[in-house]
Protein backbone atom coordinates (compact mmCIF):
# COMPACT_ATOMS: atom_id res chain seq x y z
CA UNK A 1 0.00 0.00 0.00
CA UNK A 2 1.30 3.44 -0.87
CA UNK A 3 0.48 6.48 1.22
CA UNK A 4 0.90 9.68 -0.74
CA UNK A 5 2.64 12.46 1.17
CA UNK A 6 -0.57 14.53 1.24
CA UNK A 7 -1.81 11.98 3.80
CA UNK A 8 -5.26 11.74 2.22
CA UNK A 9 -4.46 9.50 -0.76
CA UNK A 10 -3.81 5.77 -0.69
CA UNK A 11 -2.74 3.55 -3.57
CA UNK A 12 -3.37 -0.19 -3.60
CA UNK A 13 -1.55 -2.43 -6.06
CA UNK A 14 -3.12 -5.75 -6.98
CA UNK A 15 -1.13 -8.42 -8.81
CA UNK A 16 -2.78 -11.52 -10.24
CA UNK A 17 0.26 -13.73 -10.73
CA UNK A 18 -1.73 -16.40 -12.56
CA UNK A 19 -3.19 -14.02 -15.15
CA UNK A 20 -0.17 -11.72 -15.15
CA UNK A 21 -2.34 -8.66 -14.58
CA UNK A 22 -1.53 -5.78 -12.26
CA UNK A 23 -3.96 -3.05 -11.23
CA UNK A 24 -3.44 0.14 -9.23
CA UNK A 25 -6.38 1.57 -7.33
CA UNK A 26 -6.14 5.10 -5.96
CA UNK A 27 -8.37 6.26 -3.11
CA UNK A 28 -8.67 9.92 -2.09
CA UNK A 29 -10.07 10.63 1.36
CA UNK A 30 -11.36 13.84 2.92
CA UNK A 31 -8.82 13.68 5.74
CA UNK A 32 -5.68 11.97 6.96
CA UNK A 33 -7.76 10.45 9.76
CA UNK A 34 -10.08 8.79 7.23
CA UNK A 35 -7.11 7.34 5.33
CA UNK A 36 -5.61 6.08 8.60
CA UNK A 37 -8.94 4.47 9.52
CA UNK A 38 -8.88 2.49 6.28
CA UNK A 39 -5.29 1.37 6.88
CA UNK A 40 -6.20 0.33 10.43
CA UNK A 41 -9.19 -1.63 9.13
CA UNK A 42 -7.24 -3.42 6.38
CA UNK A 43 -4.01 -4.16 8.22
CA UNK A 44 -5.08 -6.84 10.78
CA UNK A 45 -7.03 -9.08 8.35
CA UNK A 46 -4.31 -8.67 5.71
CA UNK A 47 -1.62 -9.79 8.11
CA UNK A 48 -3.73 -12.70 9.34
CA UNK A 49 -4.65 -13.86 5.83
CA UNK A 50 -1.19 -13.55 4.25
CA UNK A 51 0.99 -14.03 7.36
CA UNK A 52 3.15 -11.05 6.39
CA UNK A 53 3.06 -7.42 7.48
CA UNK A 54 1.14 -5.00 5.30
CA UNK A 55 3.84 -2.91 3.65
CA UNK A 56 3.02 0.79 3.69
CA UNK A 57 5.32 3.16 1.84
CA UNK A 58 5.09 6.94 1.67
CA UNK A 59 5.49 8.47 -1.76
CA UNK A 60 5.28 11.93 -3.24
CA UNK A 61 2.79 12.64 -6.04
CA UNK A 62 5.76 12.76 -8.45
CA UNK A 63 6.66 9.16 -7.50
CA UNK A 64 3.24 7.99 -8.65
CA UNK A 65 3.46 9.68 -12.04
CA UNK A 66 6.86 8.21 -12.93
Coordinates of N, CA and C in Angstrom, one line a residue:
X1 N 0.8 -1.2 0.0 CA 0.0 0.0 0.0 C 0.9 1.2 0.0
X2 N 0.6 2.2 -0.8 CA 1.3 3.4 -0.9 C 0.5 4.5 -0.2
X3 N 1.1 5.3 0.6 CA 0.5 6.5 1.2 C 1.2 7.7 0.6
X4 N 0.4 8.5 -0.1 CA 0.9 9.7 -0.7 C 1.1 10.7 0.3
X5 N 2.2 11.5 0.1 CA 2.6 12.5 1.2 C 1.6 13.5 1.6
X6 N 0.5 13.6 0.8 CA -0.6 14.5 1.2 C -1.4 13.9 2.4
X7 N -1.2 12.6 2.7 CA -1.8 12.0 3.8 C -3.2 11.5 3.6
X8 N -3.9 12.0 2.5 CA -5.3 11.7 2.2 C -5.5 10.8 1.0
X9 N -4.4 10.4 0.4 CA -4.5 9.5 -0.8 C -3.7 8.2 -0.5
X10 N -4.4 7.1 -0.8 CA -3.8 5.8 -0.7 C -3.8 5.1 -2.1
X11 N -2.8 4.3 -2.3 CA -2.7 3.5 -3.6 C -2.6 2.1 -3.2
X12 N -3.4 1.3 -3.8 CA -3.4 -0.2 -3.6 C -3.0 -0.9 -4.9
X13 N -2.0 -1.7 -4.9 CA -1.6 -2.4 -6.1 C -2.0 -3.9 -5.9
X14 N -2.7 -4.4 -7.0 CA -3.1 -5.7 -7.0 C -2.4 -6.5 -8.1
X15 N -1.8 -7.6 -7.8 CA -1.1 -8.4 -8.8 C -1.8 -9.8 -8.8
X16 N -2.3 -10.2 -10.0 CA -2.8 -11.5 -10.2 C -1.7 -12.3 -10.9
X17 N -0.9 -13.0 -10.2 CA 0.3 -13.7 -10.7 C -0.1 -14.8 -11.8
X18 N -1.3 -15.4 -11.6 CA -1.7 -16.4 -12.6 C -2.0 -15.8 -13.9
X19 N -2.8 -14.7 -13.9 CA -3.2 -14.0 -15.1 C -2.1 -13.0 -15.6
X20 N -1.2 -12.7 -14.8 CA -0.2 -11.7 -15.2 C -0.7 -10.3 -15.3
X21 N -1.7 -10.0 -14.5 CA -2.3 -8.7 -14.6 C -2.1 -7.9 -13.3
X22 N -1.7 -6.6 -13.4 CA -1.5 -5.8 -12.3 C -2.5 -4.6 -12.4
X23 N -3.1 -4.2 -11.3 CA -4.0 -3.0 -11.2 C -3.5 -2.1 -10.1
X24 N -3.7 -0.8 -10.3 CA -3.4 0.1 -9.2 C -4.7 0.9 -9.0
X25 N -5.2 0.8 -7.7 CA -6.4 1.6 -7.3 C -5.9 2.7 -6.5
X26 N -6.5 3.9 -6.7 CA -6.1 5.1 -6.0 C -7.4 5.6 -5.2
X27 N -7.3 5.8 -3.9 CA -8.4 6.3 -3.1 C -8.0 7.6 -2.5
X28 N -8.9 8.6 -2.7 CA -8.7 9.9 -2.1 C -9.7 10.1 -1.0
X29 N -9.2 10.5 0.2 CA -10.1 10.6 1.4 C -10.2 12.1 1.7
X30 N -11.2 12.4 2.5 CA -11.4 13.8 2.9 C -10.4 14.3 4.0
X31 N -9.7 13.3 4.7 CA -8.8 13.7 5.7 C -7.8 12.6 5.9
X32 N -6.7 12.9 6.6 CA -5.7 12.0 7.0 C -6.3 10.9 7.9
X33 N -7.1 11.4 8.8 CA -7.8 10.4 9.8 C -8.6 9.4 9.0
X34 N -9.3 9.8 8.0 CA -10.1 8.8 7.2 C -9.2 7.8 6.5
X35 N -8.1 8.2 6.0 CA -7.1 7.3 5.3 C -6.5 6.4 6.4
X36 N -6.2 6.9 7.5 CA -5.6 6.1 8.6 C -6.6 5.0 9.1
X37 N -7.9 5.4 9.1 CA -8.9 4.5 9.5 C -9.0 3.3 8.6
X38 N -8.9 3.6 7.3 CA -8.9 2.5 6.3 C -7.7 1.6 6.5
X39 N -6.5 2.2 6.6 CA -5.3 1.4 6.9 C -5.5 0.5 8.1
X40 N -6.0 1.1 9.2 CA -6.2 0.3 10.4 C -7.2 -0.8 10.3
X41 N -8.2 -0.6 9.4 CA -9.2 -1.6 9.1 C -8.6 -2.8 8.3
X42 N -7.8 -2.4 7.3 CA -7.2 -3.4 6.4 C -6.1 -4.2 7.0
X43 N -5.3 -3.6 7.8 CA -4.0 -4.2 8.2 C -4.2 -5.5 9.0
X44 N -5.0 -5.6 10.0 CA -5.1 -6.8 10.8 C -5.5 -8.0 9.9
X45 N -6.6 -7.9 9.1 CA -7.0 -9.1 8.4 C -6.0 -9.4 7.3
X46 N -5.4 -8.4 6.7 CA -4.3 -8.7 5.7 C -3.2 -9.5 6.3
X47 N -2.7 -9.1 7.5 CA -1.6 -9.8 8.1 C -2.0 -11.2 8.6
X48 N -3.3 -11.4 9.0 CA -3.7 -12.7 9.3 C -3.9 -13.6 8.1
X49 N -4.4 -13.1 7.0 CA -4.6 -13.9 5.8 C -3.3 -14.3 5.1
X50 N -2.4 -13.3 5.0 CA -1.2 -13.5 4.2 C 0.0 -13.9 5.1
X51 N -0.1 -13.7 6.4 CA 1.0 -14.0 7.4 C 2.3 -13.2 7.1
X52 N 2.1 -12.0 6.6 CA 3.1 -11.1 6.4 C 2.6 -9.7 6.7
X53 N 3.5 -8.8 7.2 CA 3.1 -7.4 7.5 C 2.6 -6.7 6.2
X54 N 1.6 -5.9 6.4 CA 1.1 -5.0 5.3 C 2.2 -3.9 5.1
X55 N 2.8 -3.9 3.9 CA 3.8 -2.9 3.7 C 3.2 -1.6 3.2
X56 N 3.6 -0.5 4.0 CA 3.0 0.8 3.7 C 4.2 1.7 3.4
X57 N 4.2 2.2 2.2 CA 5.3 3.2 1.8 C 4.7 4.5 1.6
X58 N 5.5 5.6 1.9 CA 5.1 6.9 1.7 C 5.8 7.4 0.4
X59 N 5.0 8.0 -0.5 CA 5.5 8.5 -1.8 C 5.0 9.9 -2.0
X60 N 5.7 10.6 -2.8 CA 5.3 11.9 -3.2 C 4.4 11.8 -4.5
X61 N 3.6 12.8 -4.8 CA 2.8 12.6 -6.0 C 3.7 12.4 -7.3
X62 N 4.9 13.0 -7.3 CA 5.8 12.8 -8.4 C 6.2 11.3 -8.6
X63 N 6.3 10.6 -7.5 CA 6.7 9.2 -7.5 C 5.6 8.3 -8.2
X64 N 4.4 8.7 -8.1 CA 3.2 8.0 -8.6 C 3.2 8.2 -10.2
X65 N 3.5 9.4 -10.6 CA 3.5 9.7 -12.0 C 4.6 9.0 -12.8
X66 N 5.7 8.8 -12.2 CA 6.9 8.2 -12.9 C 6.9 6.7 -12.8

